[in-house]
Coordinates of C-alpha atoms in Angstrom, one line a residue:
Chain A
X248 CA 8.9 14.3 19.0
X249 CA 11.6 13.4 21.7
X250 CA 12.7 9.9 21.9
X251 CA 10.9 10.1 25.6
X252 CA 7.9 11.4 24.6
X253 CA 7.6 8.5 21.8
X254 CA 8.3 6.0 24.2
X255 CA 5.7 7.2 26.6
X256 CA 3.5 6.9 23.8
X257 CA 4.4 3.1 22.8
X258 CA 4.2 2.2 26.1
X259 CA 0.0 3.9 26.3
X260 CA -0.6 1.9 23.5
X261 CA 0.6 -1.1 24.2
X262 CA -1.1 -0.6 27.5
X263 CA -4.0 0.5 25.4
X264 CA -3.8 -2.7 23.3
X265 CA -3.9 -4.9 26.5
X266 CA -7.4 -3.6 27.1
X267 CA -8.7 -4.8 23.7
X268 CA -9.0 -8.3 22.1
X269 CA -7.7 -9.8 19.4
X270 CA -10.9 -10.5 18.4
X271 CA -12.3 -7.2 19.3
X272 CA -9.9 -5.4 17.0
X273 CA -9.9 -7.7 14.3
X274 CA -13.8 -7.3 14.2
X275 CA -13.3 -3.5 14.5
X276 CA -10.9 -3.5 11.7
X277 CA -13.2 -5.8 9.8
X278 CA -15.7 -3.3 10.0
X279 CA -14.3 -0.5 8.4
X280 CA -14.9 -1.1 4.6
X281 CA -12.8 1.5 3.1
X282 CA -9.5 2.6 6.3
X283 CA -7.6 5.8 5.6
X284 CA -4.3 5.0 6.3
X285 CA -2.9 5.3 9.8
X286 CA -0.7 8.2 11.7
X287 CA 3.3 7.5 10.6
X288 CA 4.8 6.1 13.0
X289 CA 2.2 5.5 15.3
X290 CA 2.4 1.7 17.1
X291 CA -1.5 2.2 18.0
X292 CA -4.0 0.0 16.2
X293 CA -6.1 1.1 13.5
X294 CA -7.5 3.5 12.5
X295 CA -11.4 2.2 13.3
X296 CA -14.7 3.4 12.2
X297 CA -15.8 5.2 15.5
X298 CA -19.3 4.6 14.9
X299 CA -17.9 0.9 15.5
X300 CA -15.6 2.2 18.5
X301 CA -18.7 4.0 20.4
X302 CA -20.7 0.8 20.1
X303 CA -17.8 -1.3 20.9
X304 CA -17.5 1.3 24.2
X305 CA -21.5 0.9 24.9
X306 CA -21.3 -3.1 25.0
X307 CA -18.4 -2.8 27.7
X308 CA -20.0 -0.2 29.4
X309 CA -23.0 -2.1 29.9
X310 CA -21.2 -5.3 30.5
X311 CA -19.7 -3.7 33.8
X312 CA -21.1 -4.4 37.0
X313 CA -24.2 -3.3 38.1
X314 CA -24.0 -1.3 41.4
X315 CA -26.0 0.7 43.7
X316 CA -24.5 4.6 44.2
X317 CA -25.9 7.0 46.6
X318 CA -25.6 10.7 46.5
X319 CA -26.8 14.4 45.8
X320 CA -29.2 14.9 42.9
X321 CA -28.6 18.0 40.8
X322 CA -30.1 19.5 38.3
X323 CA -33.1 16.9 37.6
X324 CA -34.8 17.3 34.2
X325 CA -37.5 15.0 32.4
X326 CA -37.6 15.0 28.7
X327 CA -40.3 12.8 26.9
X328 CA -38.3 9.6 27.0
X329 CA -36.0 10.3 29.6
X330 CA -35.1 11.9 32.9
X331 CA -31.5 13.0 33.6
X332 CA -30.0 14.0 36.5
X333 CA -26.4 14.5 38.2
X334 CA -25.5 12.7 41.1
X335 CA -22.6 14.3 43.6
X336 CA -21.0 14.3 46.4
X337 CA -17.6 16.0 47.8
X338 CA -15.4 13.8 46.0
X339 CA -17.0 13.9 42.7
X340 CA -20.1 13.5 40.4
X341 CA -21.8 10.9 37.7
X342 CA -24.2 12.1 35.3
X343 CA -27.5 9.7 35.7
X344 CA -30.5 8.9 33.4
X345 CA -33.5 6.9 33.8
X346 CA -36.1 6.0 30.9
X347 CA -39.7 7.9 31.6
X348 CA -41.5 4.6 32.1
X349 CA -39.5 3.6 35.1
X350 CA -39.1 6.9 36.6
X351 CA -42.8 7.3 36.3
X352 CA -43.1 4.4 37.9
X353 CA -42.2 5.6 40.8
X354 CA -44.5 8.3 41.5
X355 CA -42.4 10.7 42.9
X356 CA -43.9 14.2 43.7
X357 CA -42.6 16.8 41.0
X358 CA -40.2 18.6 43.8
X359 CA -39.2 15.2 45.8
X360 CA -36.2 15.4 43.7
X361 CA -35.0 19.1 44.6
X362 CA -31.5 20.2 43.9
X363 CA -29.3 18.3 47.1
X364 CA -31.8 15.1 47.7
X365 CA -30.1 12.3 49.0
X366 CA -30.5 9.8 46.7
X367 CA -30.0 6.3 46.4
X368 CA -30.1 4.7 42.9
X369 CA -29.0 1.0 41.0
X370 CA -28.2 0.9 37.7
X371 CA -24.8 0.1 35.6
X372 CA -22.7 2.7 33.3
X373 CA -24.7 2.9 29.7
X374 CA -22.8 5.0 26.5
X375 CA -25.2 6.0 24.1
X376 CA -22.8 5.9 20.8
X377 CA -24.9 8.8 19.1
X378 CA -24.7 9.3 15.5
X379 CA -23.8 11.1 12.3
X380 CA -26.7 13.5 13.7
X381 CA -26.8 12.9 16.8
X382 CA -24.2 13.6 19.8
X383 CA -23.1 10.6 22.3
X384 CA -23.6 11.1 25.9
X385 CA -22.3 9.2 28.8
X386 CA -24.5 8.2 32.0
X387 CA -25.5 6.1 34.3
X388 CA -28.5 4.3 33.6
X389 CA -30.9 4.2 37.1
X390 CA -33.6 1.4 36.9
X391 CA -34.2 2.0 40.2
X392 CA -34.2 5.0 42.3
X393 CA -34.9 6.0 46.3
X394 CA -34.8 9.4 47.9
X395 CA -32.7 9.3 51.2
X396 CA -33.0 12.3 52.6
X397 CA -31.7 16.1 52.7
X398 CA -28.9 17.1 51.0
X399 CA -25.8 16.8 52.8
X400 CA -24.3 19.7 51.2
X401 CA -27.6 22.1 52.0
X402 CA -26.9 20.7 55.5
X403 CA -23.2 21.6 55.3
X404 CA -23.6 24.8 53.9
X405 CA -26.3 25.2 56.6
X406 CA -24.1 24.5 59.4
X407 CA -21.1 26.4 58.0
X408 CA -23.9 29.7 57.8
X409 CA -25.0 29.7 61.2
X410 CA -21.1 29.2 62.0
X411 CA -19.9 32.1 60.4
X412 CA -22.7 33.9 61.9
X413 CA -22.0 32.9 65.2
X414 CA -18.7 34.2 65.2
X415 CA -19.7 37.7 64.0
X416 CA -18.4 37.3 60.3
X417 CA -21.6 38.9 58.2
X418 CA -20.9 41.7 60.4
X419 CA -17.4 43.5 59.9
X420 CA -18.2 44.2 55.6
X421 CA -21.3 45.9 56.6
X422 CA -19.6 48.3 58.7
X423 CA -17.2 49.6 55.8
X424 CA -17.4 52.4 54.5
X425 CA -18.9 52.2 50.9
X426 CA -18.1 55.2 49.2
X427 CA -20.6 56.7 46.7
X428 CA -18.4 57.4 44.2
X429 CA -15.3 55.1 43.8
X430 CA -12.5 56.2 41.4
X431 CA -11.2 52.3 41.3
X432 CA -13.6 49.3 40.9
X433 CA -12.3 45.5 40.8
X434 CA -14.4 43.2 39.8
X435 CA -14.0 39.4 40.3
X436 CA -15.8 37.1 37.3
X437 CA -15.4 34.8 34.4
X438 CA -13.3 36.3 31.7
X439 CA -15.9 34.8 29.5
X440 CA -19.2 35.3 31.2
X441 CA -22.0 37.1 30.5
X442 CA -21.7 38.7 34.1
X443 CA -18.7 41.0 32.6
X444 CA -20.8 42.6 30.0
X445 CA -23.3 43.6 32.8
X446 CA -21.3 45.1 35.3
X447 CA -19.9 47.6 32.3
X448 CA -23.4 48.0 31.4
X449 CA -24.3 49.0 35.0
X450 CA -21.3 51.6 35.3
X451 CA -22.4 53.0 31.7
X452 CA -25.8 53.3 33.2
X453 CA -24.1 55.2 36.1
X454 CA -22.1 57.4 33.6
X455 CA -19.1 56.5 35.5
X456 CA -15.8 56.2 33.3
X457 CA -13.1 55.5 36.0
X458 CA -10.3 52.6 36.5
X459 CA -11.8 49.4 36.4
X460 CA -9.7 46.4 37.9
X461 CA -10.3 42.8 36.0
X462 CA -9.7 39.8 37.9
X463 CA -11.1 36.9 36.0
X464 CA -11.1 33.5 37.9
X465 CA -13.4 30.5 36.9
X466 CA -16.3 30.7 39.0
X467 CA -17.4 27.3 39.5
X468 CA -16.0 23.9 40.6
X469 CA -13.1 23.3 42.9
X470 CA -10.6 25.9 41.0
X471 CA -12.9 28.6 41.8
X472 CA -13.0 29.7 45.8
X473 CA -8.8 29.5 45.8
X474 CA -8.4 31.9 42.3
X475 CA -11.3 33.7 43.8
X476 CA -9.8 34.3 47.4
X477 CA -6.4 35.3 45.4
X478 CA -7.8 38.0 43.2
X479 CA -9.6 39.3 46.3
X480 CA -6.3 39.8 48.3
X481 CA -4.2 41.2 45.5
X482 CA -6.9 43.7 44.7
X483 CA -7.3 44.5 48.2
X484 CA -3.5 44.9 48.1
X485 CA -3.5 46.7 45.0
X486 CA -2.5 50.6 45.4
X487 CA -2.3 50.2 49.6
X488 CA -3.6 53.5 50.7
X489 CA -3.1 55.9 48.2
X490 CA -5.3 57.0 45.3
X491 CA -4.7 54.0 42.9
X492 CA -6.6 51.4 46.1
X493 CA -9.2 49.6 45.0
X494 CA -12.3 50.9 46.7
X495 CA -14.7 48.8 46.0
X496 CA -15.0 44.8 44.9
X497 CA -17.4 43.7 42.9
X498 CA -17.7 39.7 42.9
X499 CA -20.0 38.9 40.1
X500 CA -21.3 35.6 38.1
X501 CA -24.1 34.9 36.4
X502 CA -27.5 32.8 37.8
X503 CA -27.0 29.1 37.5
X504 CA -28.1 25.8 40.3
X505 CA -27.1 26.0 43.8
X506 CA -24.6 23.3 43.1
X507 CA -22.8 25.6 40.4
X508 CA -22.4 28.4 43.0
X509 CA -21.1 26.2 45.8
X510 CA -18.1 27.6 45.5
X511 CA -19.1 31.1 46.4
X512 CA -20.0 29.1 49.8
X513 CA -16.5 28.4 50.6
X514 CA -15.4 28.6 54.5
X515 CA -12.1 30.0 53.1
X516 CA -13.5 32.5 50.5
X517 CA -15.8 33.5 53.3
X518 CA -13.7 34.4 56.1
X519 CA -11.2 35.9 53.9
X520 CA -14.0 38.5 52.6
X521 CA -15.2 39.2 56.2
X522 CA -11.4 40.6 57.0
X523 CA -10.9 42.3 54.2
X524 CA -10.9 45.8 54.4
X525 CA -11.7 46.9 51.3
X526 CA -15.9 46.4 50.9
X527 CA -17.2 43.4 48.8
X528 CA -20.8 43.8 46.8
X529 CA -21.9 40.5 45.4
X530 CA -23.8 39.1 42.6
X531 CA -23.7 35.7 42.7
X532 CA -26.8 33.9 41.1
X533 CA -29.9 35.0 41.9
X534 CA -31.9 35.8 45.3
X535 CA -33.1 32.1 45.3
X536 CA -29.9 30.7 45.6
X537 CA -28.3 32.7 48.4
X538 CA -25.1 31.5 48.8
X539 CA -22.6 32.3 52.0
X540 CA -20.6 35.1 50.2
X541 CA -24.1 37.2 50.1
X542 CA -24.1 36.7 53.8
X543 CA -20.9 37.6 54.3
X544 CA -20.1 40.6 51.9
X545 CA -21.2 44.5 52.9
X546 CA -24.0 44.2 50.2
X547 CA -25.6 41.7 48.0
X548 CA -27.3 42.2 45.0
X549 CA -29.1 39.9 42.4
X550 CA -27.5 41.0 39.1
X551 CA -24.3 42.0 38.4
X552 CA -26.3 44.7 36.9
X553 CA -27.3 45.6 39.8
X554 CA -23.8 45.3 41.4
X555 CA -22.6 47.4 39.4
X556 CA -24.7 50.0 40.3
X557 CA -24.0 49.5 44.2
X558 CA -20.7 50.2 43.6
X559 CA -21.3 53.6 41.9
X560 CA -24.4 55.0 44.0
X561 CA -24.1 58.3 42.2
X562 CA -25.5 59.0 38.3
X563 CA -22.6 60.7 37.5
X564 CA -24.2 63.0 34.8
X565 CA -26.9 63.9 37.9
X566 CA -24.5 64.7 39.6
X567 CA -22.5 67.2 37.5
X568 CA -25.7 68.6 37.1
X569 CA -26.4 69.4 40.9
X570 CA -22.5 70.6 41.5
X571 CA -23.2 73.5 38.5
X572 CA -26.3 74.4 40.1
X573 CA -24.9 74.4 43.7
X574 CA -21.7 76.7 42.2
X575 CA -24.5 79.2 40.6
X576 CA -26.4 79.5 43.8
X577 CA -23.2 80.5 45.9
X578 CA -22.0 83.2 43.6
X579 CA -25.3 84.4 43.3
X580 CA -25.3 84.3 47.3
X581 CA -21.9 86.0 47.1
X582 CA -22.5 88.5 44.7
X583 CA -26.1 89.0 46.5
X584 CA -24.9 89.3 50.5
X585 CA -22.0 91.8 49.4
X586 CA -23.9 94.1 46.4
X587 CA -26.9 94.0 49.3
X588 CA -25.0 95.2 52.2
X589 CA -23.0 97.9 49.8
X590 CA -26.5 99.3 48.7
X591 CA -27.8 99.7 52.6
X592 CA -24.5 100.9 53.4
X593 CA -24.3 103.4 50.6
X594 CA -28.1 104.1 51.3
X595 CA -26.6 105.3 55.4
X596 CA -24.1 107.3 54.3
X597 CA -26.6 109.0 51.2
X598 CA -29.3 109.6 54.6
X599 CA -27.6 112.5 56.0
X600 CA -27.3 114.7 52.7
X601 CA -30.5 113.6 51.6
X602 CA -32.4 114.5 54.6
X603 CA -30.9 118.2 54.4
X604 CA -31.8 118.2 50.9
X605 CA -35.4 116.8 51.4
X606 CA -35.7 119.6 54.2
X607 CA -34.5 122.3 51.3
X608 CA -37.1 121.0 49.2
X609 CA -39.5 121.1 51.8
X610 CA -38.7 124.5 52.8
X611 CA -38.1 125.8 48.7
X612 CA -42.1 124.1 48.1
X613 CA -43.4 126.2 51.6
X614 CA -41.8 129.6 50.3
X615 CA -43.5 129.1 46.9
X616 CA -46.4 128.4 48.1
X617 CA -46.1 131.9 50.5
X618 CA -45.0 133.8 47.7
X619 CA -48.3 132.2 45.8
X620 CA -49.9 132.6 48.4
X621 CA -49.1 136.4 48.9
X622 CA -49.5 136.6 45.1
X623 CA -52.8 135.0 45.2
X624 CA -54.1 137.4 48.4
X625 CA -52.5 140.6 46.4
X626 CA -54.6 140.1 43.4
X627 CA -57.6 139.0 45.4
X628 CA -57.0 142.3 47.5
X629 CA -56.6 144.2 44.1
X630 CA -60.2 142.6 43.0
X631 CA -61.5 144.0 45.8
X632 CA -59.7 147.3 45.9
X633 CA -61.0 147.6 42.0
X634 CA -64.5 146.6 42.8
X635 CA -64.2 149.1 45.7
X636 CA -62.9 151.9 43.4
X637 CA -65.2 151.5 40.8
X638 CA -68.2 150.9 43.4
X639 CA -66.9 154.5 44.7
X640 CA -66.4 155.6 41.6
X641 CA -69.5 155.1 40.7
X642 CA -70.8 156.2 43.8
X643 CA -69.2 159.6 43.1
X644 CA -70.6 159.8 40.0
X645 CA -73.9 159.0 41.6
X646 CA -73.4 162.2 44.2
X647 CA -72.4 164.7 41.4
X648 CA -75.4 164.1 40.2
X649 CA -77.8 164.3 43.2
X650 CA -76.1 167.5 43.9
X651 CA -76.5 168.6 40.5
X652 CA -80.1 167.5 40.9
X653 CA -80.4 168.7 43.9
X654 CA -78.7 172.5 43.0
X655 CA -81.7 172.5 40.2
X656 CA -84.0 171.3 43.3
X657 CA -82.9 174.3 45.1
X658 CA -83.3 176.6 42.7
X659 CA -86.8 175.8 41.6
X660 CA -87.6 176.0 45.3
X661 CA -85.9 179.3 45.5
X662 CA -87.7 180.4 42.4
X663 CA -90.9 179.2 44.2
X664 CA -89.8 180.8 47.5
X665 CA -89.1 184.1 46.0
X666 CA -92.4 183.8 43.9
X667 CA -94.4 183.8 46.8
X668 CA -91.7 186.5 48.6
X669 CA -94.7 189.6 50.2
X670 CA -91.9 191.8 48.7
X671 CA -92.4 191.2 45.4
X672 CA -96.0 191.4 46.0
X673 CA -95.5 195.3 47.6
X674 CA -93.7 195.9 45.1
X675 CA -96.3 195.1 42.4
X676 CA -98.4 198.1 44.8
X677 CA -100.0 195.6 47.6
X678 CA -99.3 197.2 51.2
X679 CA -99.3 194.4 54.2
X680 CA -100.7 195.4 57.1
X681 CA -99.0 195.1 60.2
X682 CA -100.1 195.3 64.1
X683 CA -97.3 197.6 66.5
X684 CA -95.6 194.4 66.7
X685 CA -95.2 193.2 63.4
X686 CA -97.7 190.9 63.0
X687 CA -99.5 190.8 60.0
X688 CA -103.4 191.6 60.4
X689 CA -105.6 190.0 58.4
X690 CA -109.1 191.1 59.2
X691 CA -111.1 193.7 60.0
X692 CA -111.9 192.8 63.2
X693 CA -108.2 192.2 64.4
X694 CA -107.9 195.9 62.3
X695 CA -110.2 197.4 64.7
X696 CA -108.9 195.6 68.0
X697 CA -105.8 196.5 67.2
X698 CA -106.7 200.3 66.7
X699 CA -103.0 201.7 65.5
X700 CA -101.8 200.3 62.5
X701 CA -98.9 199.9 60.0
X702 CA -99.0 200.2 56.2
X703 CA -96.1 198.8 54.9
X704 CA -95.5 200.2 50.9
X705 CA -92.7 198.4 48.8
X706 CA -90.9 201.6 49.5
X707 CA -91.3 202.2 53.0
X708 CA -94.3 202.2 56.2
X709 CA -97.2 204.7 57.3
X710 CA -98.8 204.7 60.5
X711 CA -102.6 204.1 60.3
X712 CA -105.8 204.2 62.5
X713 CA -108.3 202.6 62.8
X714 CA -111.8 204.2 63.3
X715 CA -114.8 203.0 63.2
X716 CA -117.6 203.8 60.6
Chain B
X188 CA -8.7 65.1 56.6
X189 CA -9.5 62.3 55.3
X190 CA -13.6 62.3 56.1
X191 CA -13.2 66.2 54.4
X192 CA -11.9 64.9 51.2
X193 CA -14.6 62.6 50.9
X194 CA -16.8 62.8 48.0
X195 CA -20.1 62.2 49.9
X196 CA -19.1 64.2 53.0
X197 CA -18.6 66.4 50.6
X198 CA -21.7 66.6 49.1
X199 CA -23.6 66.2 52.1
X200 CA -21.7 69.3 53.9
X201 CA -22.3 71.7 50.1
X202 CA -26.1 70.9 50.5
X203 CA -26.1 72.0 54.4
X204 CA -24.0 74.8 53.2
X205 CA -26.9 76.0 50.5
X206 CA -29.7 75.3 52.7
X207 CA -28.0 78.0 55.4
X208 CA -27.4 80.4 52.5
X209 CA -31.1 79.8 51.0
X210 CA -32.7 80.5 54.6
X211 CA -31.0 84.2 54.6
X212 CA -30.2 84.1 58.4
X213 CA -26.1 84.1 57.8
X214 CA -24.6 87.0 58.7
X215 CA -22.0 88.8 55.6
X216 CA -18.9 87.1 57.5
X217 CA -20.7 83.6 57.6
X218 CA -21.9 84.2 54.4
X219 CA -18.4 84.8 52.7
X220 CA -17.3 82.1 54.9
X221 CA -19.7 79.3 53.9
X222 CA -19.4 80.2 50.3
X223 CA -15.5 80.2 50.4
X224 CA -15.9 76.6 52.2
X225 CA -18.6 76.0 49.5
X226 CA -16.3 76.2 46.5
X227 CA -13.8 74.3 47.8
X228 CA -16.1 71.3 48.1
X229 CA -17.7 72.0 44.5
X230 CA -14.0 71.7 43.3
X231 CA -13.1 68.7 45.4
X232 CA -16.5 67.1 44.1
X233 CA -15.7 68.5 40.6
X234 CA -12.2 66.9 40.9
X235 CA -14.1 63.5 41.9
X236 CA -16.1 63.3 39.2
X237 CA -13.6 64.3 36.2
X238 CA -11.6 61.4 38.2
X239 CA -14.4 59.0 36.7
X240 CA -15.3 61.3 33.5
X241 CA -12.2 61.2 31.9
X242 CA -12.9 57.6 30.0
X243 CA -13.0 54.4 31.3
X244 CA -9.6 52.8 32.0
X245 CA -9.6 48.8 31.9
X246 CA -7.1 47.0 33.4
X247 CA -6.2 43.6 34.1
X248 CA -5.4 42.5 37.8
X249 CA -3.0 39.6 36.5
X250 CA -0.8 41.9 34.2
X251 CA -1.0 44.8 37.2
X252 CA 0.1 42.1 39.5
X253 CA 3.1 41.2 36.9
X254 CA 3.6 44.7 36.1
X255 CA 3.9 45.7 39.7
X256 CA 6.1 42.6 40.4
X257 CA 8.3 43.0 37.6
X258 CA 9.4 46.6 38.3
X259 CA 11.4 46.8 41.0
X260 CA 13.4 43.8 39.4
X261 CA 14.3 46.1 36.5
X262 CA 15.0 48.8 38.1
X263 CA 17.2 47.2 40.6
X264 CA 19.0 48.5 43.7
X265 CA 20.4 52.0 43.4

């Protein structure tokens, strides 16, 4: 310890010790029944029981003046014996209480008391001293409380909205271009927040492994909107134009009361996102509590989640997916339109040759079938020729033996001819009487008509008369 | 060139490129054409997405920011 430092030190605690009584620290001292020994070289009283401190601090408390205060009321809760509450304004903010009888007391409608009421309360600072269980807790006891009016912040922020809007400022974030697929994210948050873990779980959910930019900042109270504005310019500025830019901001923080993410409402913060040139998604709180950054940024989400997801519109597995599909369906169409055209090209120059050759085919089948054809009529004209021969043939045969037949015919007509021949009849002694002229006479009477006769004798004639007797 | 290089430009322009192909009106030179044109997206896409497939790099703005500042320091004026 440097001599300075020490007597900075003396000079608290004798400052220190001004604030306190004699009697006060002689009864605190009394009080402690069995006192560890004190810090070496420390010119600070005691060491005291703090029990007896805390009370000690309670009864001073409570011994200050009572006063009226008016401002904001945040975050209003009721437990069973007590309500508690935060009044704020710009400048700063008190933690409140009121006991349950009194608040209910005044029959105020359950949302009378919405985040931003104007309030006006009376009461006096109150230290509850807590114990070996139990923790202390500062606040300012209200025994009596009136609502004012609307928030003045709400009001603000209202006015500062319809300002920003007015001068074009949600517009120029929506017109950037928010790529699908962004190599380098930065992401504004609390190093220690929950919102961190969501955004990675987001970009998991994407499959997206790329460069991821951490600018942590505290993301609520009065620190926040500068640190926040800074990390947005250096990431903006991060890379310039080349491949290592940031192209895509991701402000995140988790939900919490309207009041927590007033700083996300900053004039400042707002116009500086509006210029920027690199787009901003944000997730700050929920829907409900839609502060001015939402307006302003190129998209607003309600988780960081969600955020997350903005920033990488593309499920990068999907993706990889489509781009091996679209890569099969070109070579196929490659392969396809060349192998295609080849075929119907090869196919023209094959016509020609296979047209001749189709003809010879044509014209090879047409002789067979002539030469079958003349087979075929040969043989049927043989059949015939056959049939005909053997018909005649038979035929022949036929007339060898009708002529045979009719030879034997002949004969036994001959035979029958010469059996009745008057020859052979003369010759057996009979003579045939004939007229001068030849003709045979056959009667008596044509005997005696004819008067001269002739005998004809197998060997010769005589000449006869006739005469009548 | 820069709109070309663009992943969903890309992507956009190798899905009008298929459809075309798919409807079977190209012509061969078209045809080689747009598949030509459509590899060289695939790969540009391909590129894009092995530029976020390759793990996921964390870094932290205010040692980039140090980093960054702290280099042309130490390597000084040639």
């Amino acid at each position: 310890m440097t001599a300075r430092t020490a007597g900075r030190r003396a000079r608290r605690a004798s400052g220190r010790s001004r604030a306190w009584a004699p009697s006060t620290l002689r009864r605190l001292a009394g009080a402690a029944e069995a006192r560890p020994a004190g810090l070496p070289g420390s010119a600070l009283p005691g060491p005291f029981p703090v029990g007896a401190y805390a009370e000690r601090l309670r009864d001073e408390l409570r011994a200050r003046a009572r006063v009226q205060l008016f401002g904001e009321a945040w975050n209003l809760s009721v437990s069973r014996a007590k309500v508690y509450f935060e009044l704020r304004d710009a400048r700063g903010a008190v933690p409140c209480s009121m006991w349950r009888s009194e608040w209910d007391v005044l029959g105020l409608a359950p949302d009378t008391l919405a985040d931003g009421a104007v309030v006006v309360v009376a009461g006096g600072p109150d230290y509850y001293p807590g114990s070996a269980a139990s923790s202390p807790s500062f606040s300012f006891l209200a025994t009596e409380l009136r609502v004012a009016g609307e928030g003045d912040l709400l009001a603000q922020l209202d006015r500062l909205r319809k300002l920003l809007d007015a001068e074009g400022l949600f517009e120029p974030q929506k017109r950037l271009h928010l790529p699908e697929l962004p190599r380098t994210i930065g992401v504004v948050t609390g190093e220690g927040g929950k919102a961190r873990d969501d955004v990675l779980a987001g970009l998991r959910r994407r499959g997206w492994a790329g460069r991821l930019l951490w600018a942590f900042a505290p993301v609520q109270d009065r620190h926040a909107a500068p640190r926040v504005i800074q990390c947005l310019q250096e990431l903006a500025a991060v890379g310039g134009e080349g491949s290592d830019r940031v192209d895509v901001i991701v402000v995140a923080r988790g939900g919490g009361s309207l009041a927590d993410l007033f700083a996300f409402c900053d004039e400042t913060l707002c116009r500086t996102v509006a210029l920027l040139r690199v787009p901003v998604i944000a997730s700050v709180g929920h829907h409900t509590d839609r502060t001015l950054l939402d307006d302003v940024a190129a998209v607003s989400c309600s988780t960081p989640t969600h955020a997350a997801e903005s920033a990488v519109r593309v499920d990068c597995a999907e993706a990889r997916g489509r781009l091996i599909r679209c890569t099969r369906r070109l070579e196929s169409h490659s392969r396809r339109a060349v192998l295609e055209r080849a075929r119907a090209l090869a196919g023209l120059e094959r016509a020609p040759a296979e047209h001749v050759h189709r003809q010879r085919r044509r014209l090879h089948q047409r002789l067979r079938e002539l030469r079958a054809s003349g087979r075929r009529q040969l043989a049927e004209e043989r059949t015939v020729t056959d049939r005909r021969a053997l018909v005649l043939g038979r035929k022949a045969t036929g007339a060898a033996v009708a002529v045979q037949q009719r030879a034997r015919d002949l004969d036994r007509l001959a035979l029958a001819v010469a059996a009745h021949d008057p020859e052979r009849t003369l010759a057996r002694g009979y003579a045939l009487v004939e007229d001068r002229a030849g003709a045979p006479v056959t009667s008596t009477r044509a005997a005696l008509a004819a008067g001269e006769l002739s005998l004809r004798f197998a060997d010769g004639r005589v000449a006869a008369r006739t005469e009548d007797s | 060139m820069d709109d070309i290089l663009n992943y969903e430009r890309a992507t956009a322009r190798l899905e009008e490129i298929i459809r075309r192909l798919d409807s079977g009106e190209a012509e061969l030179r078209e045809t080689l054409d747009l598949v030509k044109e459509g590899q060289r997206l695939v790969e540009l896409c391909a590129g894009e997405l092995d530029a976020v497939g390759r793990g996921l790099e964390e870094l932290r703005l205010d040692e980039l920011v140090a980093r960054l500042e702290a280099g042309p320091r130490q390597d000084g004026p040639a």
